[in-house]
PDB file of C-alpha atoms in Angstrom:
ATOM      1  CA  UNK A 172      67.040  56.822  84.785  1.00 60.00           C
ATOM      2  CA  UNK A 173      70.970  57.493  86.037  1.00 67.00           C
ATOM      3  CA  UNK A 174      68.876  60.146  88.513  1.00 72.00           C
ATOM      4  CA  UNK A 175      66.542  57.360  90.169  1.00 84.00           C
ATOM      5  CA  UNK A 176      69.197  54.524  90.697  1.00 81.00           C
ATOM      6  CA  UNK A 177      71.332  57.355  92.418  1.00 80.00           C
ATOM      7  CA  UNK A 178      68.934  57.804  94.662  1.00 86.00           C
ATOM      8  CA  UNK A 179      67.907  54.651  95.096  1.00 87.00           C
ATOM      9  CA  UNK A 180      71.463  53.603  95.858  1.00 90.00           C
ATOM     10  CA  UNK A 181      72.080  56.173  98.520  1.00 91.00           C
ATOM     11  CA  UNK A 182      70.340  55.725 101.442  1.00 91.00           C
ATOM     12  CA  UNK A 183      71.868  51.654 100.859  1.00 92.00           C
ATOM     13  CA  UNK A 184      75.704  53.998 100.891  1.00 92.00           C
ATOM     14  CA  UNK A 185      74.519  55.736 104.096  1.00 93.00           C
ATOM     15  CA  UNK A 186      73.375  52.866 105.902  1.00 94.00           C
ATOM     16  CA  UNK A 187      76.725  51.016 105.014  1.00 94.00           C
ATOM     17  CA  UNK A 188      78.548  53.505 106.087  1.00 94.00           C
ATOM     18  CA  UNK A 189      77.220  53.979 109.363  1.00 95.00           C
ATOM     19  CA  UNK A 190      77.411  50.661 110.039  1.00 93.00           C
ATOM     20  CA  UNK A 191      81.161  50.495 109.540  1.00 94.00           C
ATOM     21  CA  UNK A 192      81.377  53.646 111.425  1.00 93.00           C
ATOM     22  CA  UNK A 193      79.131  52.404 114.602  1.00 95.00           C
ATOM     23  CA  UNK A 194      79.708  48.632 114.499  1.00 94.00           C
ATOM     24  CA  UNK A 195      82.775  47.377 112.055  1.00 94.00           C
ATOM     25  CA  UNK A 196      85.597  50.474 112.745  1.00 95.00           C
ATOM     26  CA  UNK A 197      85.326  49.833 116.859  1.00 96.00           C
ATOM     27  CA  UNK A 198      84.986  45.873 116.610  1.00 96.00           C
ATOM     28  CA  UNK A 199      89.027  46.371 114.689  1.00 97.00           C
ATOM     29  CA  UNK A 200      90.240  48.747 117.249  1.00 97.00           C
ATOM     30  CA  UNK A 201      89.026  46.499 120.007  1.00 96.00           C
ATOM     31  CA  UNK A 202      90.775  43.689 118.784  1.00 96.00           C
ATOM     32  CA  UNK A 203      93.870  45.572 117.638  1.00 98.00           C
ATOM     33  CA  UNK A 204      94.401  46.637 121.484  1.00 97.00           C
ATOM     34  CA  UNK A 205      93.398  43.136 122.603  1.00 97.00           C
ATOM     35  CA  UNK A 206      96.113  41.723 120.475  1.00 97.00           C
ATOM     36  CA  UNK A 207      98.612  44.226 121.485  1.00 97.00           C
ATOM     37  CA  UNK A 208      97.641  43.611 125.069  1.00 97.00           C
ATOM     38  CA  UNK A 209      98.951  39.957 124.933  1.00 97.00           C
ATOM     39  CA  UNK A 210     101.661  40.723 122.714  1.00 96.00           C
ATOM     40  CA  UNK A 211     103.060  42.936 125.837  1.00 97.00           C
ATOM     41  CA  UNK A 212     101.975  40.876 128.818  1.00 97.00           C
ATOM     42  CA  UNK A 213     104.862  39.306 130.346  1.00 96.00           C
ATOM     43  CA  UNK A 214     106.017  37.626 133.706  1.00 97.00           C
ATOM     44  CA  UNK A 215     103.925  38.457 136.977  1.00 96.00           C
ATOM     45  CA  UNK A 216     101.298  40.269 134.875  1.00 97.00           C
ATOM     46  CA  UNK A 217      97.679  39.196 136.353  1.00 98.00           C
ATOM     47  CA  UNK A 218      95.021  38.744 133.954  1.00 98.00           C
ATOM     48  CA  UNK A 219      91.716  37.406 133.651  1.00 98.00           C
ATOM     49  CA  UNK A 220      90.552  34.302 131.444  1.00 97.00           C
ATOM     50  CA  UNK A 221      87.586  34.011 129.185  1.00 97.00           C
ATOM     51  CA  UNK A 222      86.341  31.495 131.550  1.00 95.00           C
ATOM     52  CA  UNK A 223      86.642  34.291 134.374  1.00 95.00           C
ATOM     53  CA  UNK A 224      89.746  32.537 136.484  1.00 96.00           C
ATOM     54  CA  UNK A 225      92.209  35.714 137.754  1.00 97.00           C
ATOM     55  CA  UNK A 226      95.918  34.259 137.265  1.00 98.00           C
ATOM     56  CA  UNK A 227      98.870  35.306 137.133  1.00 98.00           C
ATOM     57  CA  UNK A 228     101.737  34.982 134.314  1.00 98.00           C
ATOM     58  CA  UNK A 229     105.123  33.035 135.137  1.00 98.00           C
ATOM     59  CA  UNK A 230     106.213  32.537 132.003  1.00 97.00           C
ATOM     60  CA  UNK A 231     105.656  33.845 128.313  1.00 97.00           C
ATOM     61  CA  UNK A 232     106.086  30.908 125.314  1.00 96.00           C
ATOM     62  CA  UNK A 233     104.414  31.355 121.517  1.00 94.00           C
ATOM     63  CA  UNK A 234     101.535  30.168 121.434  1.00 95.00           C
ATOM     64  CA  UNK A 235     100.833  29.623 125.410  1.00 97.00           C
ATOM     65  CA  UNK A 236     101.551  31.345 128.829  1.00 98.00           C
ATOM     66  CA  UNK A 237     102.582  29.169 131.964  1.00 98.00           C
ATOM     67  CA  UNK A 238     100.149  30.676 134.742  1.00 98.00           C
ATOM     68  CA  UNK A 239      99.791  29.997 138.152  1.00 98.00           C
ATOM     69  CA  UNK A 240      96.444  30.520 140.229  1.00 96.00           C
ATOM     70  CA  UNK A 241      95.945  31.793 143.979  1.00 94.00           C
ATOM     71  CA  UNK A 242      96.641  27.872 145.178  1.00 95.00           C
ATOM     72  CA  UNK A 243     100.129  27.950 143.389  1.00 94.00           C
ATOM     73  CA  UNK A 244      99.413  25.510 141.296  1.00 97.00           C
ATOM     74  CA  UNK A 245     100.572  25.647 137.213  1.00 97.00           C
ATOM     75  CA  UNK A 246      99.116  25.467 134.072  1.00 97.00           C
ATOM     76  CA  UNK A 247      99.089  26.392 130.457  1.00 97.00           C
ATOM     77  CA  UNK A 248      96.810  28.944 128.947  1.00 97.00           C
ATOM     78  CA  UNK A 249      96.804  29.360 125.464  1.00 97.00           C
ATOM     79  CA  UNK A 250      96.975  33.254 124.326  1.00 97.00           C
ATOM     80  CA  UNK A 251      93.847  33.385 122.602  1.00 95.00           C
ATOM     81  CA  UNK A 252      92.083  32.828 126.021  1.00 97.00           C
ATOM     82  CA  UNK A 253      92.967  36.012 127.722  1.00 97.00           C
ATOM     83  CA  UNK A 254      90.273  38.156 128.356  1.00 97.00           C
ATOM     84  CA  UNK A 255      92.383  41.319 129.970  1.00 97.00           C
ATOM     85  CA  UNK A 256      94.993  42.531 131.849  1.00 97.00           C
ATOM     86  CA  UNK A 257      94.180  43.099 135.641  1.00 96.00           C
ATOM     87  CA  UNK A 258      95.593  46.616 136.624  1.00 90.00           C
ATOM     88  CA  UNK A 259      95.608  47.690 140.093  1.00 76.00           C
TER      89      UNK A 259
END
């Protein structure tokens, strides 16, 4: 009886584990990096929002960056709506 349920049990272990291995584990490091990423960006950095407009930082406050666009024009962009850094 203790024989069978082990077995039974461990291809359900295996399977967990590769999923946290191939899916969870690399889903946390992205977002680790992401979150360091905007914890580091600072003035005249140019990044990329989610909604795909390329600005540039001009100023760093807590929750929000002041960014400015190719037309010079300002405007707030909360943190959580960086997509990435732009490095050239």
């Amino acid at each position: 009886m203790q024989g069978d349920l082990l077995t039974s049990l461990l291809p359900l272990v295996a399977l967990f584990a590769i999923f946290y291995f191939l899916i969870i584990r690399p889903q946390q490091k992205q977002a680790k990096a992401h979150k360091e990423m905007i914890i580091n960006l600072k003035k005249g950095d140019k990044i990329v929002t989610n909604g795909g407009l390329m600005v540039e930082v001009v100023k760093v406050e807590d929750a929000f960056f002041v960014v400015k666009n190719s037309d010079n024009s300002e405007m707030k962009l909360a943190k959580e709506f960086v997509a990435r850094l732009i490095t050239e």
